[in-house]
PDB file of C-alpha atoms in Angstrom:
ATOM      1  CA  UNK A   1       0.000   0.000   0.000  1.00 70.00           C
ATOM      2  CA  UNK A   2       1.557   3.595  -0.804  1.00 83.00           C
ATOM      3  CA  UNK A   3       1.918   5.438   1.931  1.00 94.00           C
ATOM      4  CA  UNK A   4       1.418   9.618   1.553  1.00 97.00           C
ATOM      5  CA  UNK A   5       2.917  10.931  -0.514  1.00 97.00           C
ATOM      6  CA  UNK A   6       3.862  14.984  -0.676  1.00 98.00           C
ATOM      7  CA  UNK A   7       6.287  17.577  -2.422  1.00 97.00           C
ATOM      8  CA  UNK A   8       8.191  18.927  -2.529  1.00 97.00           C
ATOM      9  CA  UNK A   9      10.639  17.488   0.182  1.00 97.00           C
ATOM     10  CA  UNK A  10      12.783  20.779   0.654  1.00 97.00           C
ATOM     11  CA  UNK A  11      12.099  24.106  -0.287  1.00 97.00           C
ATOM     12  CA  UNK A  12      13.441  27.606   0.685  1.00 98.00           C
ATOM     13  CA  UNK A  13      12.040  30.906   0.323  1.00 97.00           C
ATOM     14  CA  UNK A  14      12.573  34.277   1.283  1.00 97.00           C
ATOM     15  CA  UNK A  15      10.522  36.348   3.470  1.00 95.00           C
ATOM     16  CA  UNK A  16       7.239  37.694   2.102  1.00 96.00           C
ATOM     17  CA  UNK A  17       7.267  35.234  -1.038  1.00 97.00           C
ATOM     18  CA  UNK A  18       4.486  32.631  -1.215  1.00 97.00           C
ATOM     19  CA  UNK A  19       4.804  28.716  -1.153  1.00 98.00           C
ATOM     20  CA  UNK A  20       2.570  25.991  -1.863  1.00 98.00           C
ATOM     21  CA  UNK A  21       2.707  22.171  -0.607  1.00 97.00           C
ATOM     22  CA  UNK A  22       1.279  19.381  -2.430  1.00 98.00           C
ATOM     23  CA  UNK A  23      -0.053  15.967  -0.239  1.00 98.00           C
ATOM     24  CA  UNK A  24      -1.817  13.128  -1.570  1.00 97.00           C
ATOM     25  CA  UNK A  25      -2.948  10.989   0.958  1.00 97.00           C
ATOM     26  CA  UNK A  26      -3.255   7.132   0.973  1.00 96.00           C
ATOM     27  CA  UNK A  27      -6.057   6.084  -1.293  1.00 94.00           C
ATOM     28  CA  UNK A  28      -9.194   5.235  -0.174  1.00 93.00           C
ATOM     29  CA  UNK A  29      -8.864   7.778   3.085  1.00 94.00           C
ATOM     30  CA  UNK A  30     -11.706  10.394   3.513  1.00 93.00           C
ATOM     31  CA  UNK A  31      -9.491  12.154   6.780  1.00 94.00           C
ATOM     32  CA  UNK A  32      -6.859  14.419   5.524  1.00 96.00           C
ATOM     33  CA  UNK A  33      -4.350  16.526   8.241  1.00 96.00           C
ATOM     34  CA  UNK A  34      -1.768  19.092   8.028  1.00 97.00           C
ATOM     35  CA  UNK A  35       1.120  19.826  10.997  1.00 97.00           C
ATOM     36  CA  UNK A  36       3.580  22.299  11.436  1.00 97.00           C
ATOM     37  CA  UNK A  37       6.697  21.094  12.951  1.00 96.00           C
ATOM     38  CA  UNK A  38       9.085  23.793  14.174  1.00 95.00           C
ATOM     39  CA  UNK A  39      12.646  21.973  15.071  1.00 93.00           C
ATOM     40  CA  UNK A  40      12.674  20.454  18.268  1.00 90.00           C
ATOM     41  CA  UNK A  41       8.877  20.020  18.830  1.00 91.00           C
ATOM     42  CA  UNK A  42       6.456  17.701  18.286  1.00 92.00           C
ATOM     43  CA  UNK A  43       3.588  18.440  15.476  1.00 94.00           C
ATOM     44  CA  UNK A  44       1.076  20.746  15.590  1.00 94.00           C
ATOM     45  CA  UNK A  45      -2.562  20.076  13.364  1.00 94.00           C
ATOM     46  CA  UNK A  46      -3.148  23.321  11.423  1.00 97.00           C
ATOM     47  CA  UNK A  47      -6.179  22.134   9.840  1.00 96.00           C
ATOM     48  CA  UNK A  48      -7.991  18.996   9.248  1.00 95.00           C
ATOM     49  CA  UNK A  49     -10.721  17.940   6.217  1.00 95.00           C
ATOM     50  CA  UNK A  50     -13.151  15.213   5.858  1.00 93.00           C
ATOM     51  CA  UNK A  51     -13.677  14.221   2.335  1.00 91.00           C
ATOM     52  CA  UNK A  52     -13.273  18.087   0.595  1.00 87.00           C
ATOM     53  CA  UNK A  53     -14.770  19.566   3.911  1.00 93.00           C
ATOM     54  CA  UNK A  54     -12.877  21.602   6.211  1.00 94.00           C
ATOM     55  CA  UNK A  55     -13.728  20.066  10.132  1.00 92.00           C
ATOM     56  CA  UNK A  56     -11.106  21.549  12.053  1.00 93.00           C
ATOM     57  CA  UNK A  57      -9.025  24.731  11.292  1.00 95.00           C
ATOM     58  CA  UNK A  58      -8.756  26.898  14.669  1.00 94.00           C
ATOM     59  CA  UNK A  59      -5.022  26.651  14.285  1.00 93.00           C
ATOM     60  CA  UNK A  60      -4.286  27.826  11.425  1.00 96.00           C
ATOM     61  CA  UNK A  61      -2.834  31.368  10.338  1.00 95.00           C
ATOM     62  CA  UNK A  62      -5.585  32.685   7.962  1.00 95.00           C
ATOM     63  CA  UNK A  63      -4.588  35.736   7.858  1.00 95.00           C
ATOM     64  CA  UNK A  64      -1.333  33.976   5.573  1.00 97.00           C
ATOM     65  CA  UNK A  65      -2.197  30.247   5.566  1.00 98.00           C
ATOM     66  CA  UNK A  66      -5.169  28.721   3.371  1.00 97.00           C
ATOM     67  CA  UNK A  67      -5.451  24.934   2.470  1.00 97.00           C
ATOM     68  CA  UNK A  68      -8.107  23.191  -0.347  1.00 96.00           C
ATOM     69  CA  UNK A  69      -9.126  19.590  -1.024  1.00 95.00           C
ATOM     70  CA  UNK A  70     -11.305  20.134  -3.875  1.00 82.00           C
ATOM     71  CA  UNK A  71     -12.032  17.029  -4.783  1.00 87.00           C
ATOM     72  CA  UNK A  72     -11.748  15.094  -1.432  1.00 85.00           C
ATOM     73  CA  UNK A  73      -8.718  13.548  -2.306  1.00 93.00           C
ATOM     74  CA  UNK A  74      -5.073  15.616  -3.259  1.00 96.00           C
ATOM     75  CA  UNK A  75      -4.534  18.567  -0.734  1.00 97.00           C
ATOM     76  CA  UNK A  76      -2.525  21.805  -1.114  1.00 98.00           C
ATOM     77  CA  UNK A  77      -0.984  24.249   1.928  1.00 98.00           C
ATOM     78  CA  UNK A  78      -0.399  27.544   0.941  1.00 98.00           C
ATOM     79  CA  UNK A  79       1.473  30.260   2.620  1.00 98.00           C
ATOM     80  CA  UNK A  80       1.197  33.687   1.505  1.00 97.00           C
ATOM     81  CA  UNK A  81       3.118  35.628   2.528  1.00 96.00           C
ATOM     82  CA  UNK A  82       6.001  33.615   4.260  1.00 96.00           C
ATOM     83  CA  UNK A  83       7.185  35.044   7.724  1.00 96.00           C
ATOM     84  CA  UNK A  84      10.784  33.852   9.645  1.00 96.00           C
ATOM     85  CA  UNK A  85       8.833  32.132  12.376  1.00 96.00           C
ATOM     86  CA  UNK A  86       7.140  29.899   9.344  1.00 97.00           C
ATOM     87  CA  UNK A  87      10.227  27.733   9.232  1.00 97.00           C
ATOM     88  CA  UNK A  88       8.816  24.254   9.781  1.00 97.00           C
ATOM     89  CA  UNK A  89       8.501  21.041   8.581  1.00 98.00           C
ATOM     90  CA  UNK A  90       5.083  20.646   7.394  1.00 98.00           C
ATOM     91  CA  UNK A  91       3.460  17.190   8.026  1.00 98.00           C
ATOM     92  CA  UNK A  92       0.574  15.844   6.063  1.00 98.00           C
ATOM     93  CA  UNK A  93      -1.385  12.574   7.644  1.00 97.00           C
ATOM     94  CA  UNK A  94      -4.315  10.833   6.513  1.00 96.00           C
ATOM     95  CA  UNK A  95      -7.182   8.414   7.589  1.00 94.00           C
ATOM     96  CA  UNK A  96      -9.388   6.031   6.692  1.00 92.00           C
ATOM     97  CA  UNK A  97     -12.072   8.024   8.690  1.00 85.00           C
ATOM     98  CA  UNK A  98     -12.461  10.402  11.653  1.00 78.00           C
ATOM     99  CA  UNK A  99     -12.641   9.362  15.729  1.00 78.00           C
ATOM    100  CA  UNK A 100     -10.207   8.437  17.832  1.00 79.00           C
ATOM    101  CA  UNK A 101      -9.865   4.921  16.643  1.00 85.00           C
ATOM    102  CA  UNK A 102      -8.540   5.536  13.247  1.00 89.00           C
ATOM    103  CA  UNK A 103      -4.967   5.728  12.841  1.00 94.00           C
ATOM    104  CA  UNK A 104      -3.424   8.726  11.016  1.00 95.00           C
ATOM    105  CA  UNK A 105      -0.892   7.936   8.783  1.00 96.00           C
ATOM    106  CA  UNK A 106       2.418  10.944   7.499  1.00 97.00           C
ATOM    107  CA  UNK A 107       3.809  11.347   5.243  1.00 97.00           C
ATOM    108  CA  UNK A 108       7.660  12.636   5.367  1.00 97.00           C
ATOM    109  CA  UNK A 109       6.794  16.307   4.924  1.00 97.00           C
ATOM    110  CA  UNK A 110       8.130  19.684   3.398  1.00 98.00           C
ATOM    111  CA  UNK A 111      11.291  21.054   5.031  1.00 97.00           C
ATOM    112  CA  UNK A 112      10.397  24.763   4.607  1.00 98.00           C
ATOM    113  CA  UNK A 113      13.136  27.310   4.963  1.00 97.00           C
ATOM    114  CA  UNK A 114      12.829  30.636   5.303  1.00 97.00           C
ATOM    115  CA  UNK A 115      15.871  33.565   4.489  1.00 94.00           C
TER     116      UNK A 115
ATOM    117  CA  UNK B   1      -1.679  20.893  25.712  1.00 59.00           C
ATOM    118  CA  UNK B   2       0.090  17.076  25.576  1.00 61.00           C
ATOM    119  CA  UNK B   3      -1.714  15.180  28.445  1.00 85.00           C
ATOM    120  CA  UNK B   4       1.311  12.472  28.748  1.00 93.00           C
ATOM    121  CA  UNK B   5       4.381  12.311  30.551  1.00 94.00           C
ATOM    122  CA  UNK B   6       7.511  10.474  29.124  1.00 96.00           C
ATOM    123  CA  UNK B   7      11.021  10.602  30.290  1.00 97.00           C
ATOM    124  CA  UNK B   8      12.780  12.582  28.002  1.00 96.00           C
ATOM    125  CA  UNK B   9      15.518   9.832  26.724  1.00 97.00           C
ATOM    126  CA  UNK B  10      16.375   6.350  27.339  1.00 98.00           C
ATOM    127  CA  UNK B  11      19.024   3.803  26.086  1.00 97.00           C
ATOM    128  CA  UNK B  12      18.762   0.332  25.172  1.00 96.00           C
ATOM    129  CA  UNK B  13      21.134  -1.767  23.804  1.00 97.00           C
ATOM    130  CA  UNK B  14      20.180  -3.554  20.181  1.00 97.00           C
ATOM    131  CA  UNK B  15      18.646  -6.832  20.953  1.00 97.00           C
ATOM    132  CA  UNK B  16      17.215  -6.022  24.200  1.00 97.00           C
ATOM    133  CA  UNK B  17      13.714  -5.129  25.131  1.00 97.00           C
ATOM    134  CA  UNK B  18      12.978  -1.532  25.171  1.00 98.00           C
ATOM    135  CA  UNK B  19      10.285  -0.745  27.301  1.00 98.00           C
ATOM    136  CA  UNK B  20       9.155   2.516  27.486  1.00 98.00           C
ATOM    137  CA  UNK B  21       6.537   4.541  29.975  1.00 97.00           C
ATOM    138  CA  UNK B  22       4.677   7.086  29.852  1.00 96.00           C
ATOM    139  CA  UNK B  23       1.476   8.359  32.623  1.00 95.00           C
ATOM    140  CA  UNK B  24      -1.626   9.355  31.629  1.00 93.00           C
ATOM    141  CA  UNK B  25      -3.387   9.706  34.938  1.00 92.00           C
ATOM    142  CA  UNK B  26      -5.903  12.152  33.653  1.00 90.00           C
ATOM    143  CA  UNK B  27      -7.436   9.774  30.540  1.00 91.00           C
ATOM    144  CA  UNK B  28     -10.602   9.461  30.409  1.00 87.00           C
ATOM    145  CA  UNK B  29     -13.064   6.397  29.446  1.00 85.00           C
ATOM    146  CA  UNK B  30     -13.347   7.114  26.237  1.00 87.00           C
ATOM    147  CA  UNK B  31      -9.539   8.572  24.880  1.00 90.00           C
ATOM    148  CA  UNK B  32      -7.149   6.105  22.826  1.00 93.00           C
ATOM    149  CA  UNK B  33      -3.581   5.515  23.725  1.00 94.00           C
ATOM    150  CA  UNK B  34      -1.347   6.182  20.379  1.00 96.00           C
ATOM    151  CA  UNK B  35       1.993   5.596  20.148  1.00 97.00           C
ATOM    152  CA  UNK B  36       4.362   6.863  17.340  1.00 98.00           C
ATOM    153  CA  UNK B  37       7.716   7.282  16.578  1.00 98.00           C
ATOM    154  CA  UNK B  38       9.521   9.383  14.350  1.00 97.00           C
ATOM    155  CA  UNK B  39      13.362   9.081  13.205  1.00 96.00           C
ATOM    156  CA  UNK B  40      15.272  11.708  12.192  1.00 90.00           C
ATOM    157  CA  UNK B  41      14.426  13.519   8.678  1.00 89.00           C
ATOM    158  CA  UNK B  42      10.718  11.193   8.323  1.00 95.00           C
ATOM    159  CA  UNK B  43       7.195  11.799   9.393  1.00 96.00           C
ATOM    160  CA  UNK B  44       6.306   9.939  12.576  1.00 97.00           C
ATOM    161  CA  UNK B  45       5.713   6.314  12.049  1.00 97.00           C
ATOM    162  CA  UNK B  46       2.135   4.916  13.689  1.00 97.00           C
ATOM    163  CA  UNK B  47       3.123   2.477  16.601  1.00 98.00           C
ATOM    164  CA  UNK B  48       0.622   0.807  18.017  1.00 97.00           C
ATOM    165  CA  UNK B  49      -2.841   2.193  19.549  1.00 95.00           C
ATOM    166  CA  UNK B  50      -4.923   0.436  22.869  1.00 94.00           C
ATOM    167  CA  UNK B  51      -8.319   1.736  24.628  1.00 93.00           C
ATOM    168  CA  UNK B  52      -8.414  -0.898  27.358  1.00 91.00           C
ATOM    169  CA  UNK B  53      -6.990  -4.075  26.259  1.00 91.00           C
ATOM    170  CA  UNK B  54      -3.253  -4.993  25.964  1.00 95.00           C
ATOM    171  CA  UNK B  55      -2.175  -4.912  22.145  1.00 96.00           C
ATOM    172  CA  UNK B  56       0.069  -6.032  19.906  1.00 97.00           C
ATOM    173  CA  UNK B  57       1.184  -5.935  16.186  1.00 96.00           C
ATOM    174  CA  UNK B  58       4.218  -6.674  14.406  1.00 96.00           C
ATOM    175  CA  UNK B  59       5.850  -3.865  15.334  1.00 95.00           C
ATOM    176  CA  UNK B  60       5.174  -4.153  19.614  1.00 97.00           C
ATOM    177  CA  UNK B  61       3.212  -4.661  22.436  1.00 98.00           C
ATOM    178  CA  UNK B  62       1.383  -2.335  24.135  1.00 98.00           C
ATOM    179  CA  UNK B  63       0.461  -2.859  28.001  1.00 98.00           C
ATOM    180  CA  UNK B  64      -1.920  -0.451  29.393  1.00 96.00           C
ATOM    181  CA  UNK B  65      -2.554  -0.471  33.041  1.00 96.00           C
ATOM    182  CA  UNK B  66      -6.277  -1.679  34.496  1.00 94.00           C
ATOM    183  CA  UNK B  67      -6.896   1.961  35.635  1.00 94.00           C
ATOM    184  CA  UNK B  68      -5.434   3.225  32.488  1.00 94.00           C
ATOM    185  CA  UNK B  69      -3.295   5.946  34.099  1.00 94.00           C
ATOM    186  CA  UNK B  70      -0.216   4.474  32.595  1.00 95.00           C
ATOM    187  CA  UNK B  71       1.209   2.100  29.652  1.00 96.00           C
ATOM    188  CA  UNK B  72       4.531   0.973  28.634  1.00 98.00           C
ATOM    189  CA  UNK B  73       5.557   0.420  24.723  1.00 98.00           C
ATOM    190  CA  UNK B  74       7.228  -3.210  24.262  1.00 98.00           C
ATOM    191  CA  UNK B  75       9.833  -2.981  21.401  1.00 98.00           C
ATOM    192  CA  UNK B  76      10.975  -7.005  22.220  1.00 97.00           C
ATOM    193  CA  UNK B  77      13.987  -6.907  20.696  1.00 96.00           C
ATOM    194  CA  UNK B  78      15.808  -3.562  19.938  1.00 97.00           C
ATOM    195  CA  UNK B  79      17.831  -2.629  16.710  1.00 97.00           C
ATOM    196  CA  UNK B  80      19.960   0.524  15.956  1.00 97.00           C
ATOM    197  CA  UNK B  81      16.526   1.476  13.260  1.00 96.00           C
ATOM    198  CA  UNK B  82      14.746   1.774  16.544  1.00 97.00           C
ATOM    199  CA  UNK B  83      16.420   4.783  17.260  1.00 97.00           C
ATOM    200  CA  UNK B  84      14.216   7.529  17.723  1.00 98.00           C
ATOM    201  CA  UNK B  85      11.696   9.904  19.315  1.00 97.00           C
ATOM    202  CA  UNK B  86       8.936   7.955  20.555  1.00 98.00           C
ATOM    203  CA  UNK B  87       5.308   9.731  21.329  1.00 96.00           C
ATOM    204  CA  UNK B  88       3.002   8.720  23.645  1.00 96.00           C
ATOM    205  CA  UNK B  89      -0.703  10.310  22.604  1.00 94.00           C
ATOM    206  CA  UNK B  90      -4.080  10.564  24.547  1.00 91.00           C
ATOM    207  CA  UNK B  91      -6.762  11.166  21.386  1.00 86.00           C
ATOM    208  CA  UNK B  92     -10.577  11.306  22.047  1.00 73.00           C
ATOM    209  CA  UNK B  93     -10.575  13.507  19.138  1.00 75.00           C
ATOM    210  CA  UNK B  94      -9.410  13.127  15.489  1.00 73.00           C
ATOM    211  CA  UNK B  95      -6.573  15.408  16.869  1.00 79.00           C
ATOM    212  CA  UNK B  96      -3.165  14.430  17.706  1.00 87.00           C
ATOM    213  CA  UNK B  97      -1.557  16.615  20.403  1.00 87.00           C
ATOM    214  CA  UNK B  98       2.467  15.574  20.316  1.00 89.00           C
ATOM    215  CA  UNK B  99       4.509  16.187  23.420  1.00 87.00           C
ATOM    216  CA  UNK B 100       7.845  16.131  23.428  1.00 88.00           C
ATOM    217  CA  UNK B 101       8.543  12.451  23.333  1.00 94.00           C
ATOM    218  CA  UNK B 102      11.172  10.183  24.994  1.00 97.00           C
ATOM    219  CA  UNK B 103      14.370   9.757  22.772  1.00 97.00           C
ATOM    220  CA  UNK B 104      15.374   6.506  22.586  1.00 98.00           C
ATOM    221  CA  UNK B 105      19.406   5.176  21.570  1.00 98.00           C
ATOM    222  CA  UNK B 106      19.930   1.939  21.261  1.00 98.00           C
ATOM    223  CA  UNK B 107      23.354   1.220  21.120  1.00 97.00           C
ATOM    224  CA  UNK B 108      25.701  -1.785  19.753  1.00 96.00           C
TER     225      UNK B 108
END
């Protein structure tokens, strides 16, 4: 079974540019997550869709961060425009469905540096 | 905030049983214990998860105690790939909340 996949695996940026992140999760799983990661900390859920619907986004930035699953499947993270403190790793996870008995599964993130 | 305590690091040497802890004393009937892992430059790795029972998969055991304010993570027999940072997670939610993790070496 593929696992999640996303892209790019490194990318750097200066300050006030905008970046986009790619994630497709493991087929067949409506539950799609992003996480920040800053270095040194565990990972933080930014926002969180079932199927194409957004169920959980408190934590995220909107003011500079937006996310989309149009179709309920392939996800993009957005960051417009890119502050210092945005250096992260950014995590995308999927499930088969929500609850706390569902596993989420990562994928090996986006290394995102800022200059 | 992360409602688990874990010791920060542990060793182990390869072949050994690495068992580690972590307290939960403020779970409640209905939250999950997850465990994941993540090594250095990946996306954490899904462990092992337990609501009451004792688990265990191909990867370890999980032993959760009968008033669920504790487990331990059984990895039986330790290799140098099972170095990492190990998370302990209460989830009643479809949110994960990561603490800090225990850091686990094992070593030749």
């Amino acid at each position: 079974e593929a696992g999640v996949a996303q892209s790019p695996r490194y990318k750097i940026i200066e300050k006030r540019q905008s970046v986009a992140f790619w994630c497709n999760p493991i087929s067949g799983h409506a539950t799609l997550y992003w996480y920040q990661q800053i270095l040194g900390q565990g990972p933080k859920l930014l926002i969180q869709f079932q199927n194409n619907g957004v169920v959980d986004d408190s934590q995220l930035p909107k003011d500079r961060f937006s996310a989309e699953r149009l179709k309920g499947v392939d996800s993009t993270l957005k960051i417009q425009p890119a502050k210092l403190e945005d250096s992260a790793v950014y995590l995308c996870a999927s499930s088969l469905g929500a609850g706390g008995g569902q596993p989420q599964h990562f994928g090996d993130g986006t290394r995102l540096s800022i200059l | 905030d992360a409602k688990t305590t874990q010791p920060p690091s542990m060793d182990c040497a390869e072949g050994r049983a690495a068992n580690l802890p972590c307290n939960h004393s403020t779970i409640s009937g209905n939250e999950y214990v997850y465990w994941y892992r993540q090594i250095h430059s990946q996306g954490p790795q899904y462990i092992i998860h337990g609501l009451k029972n004792n688990e265990t998969n191909e990867m370890a055991s999980l032993i959760i105690t009968e008033d669920r304010k504790s487990s331990t993570l059984i990895l039986p027999h330790a290799t140098l790939r099972d170095t990492a940072v190990y998370y302990c997670i209460v989830r009643n939610t479809d949110k994960l909340i990561f603490g800090t993790g225990t850091r686990l070496q094992v070593f030749p």
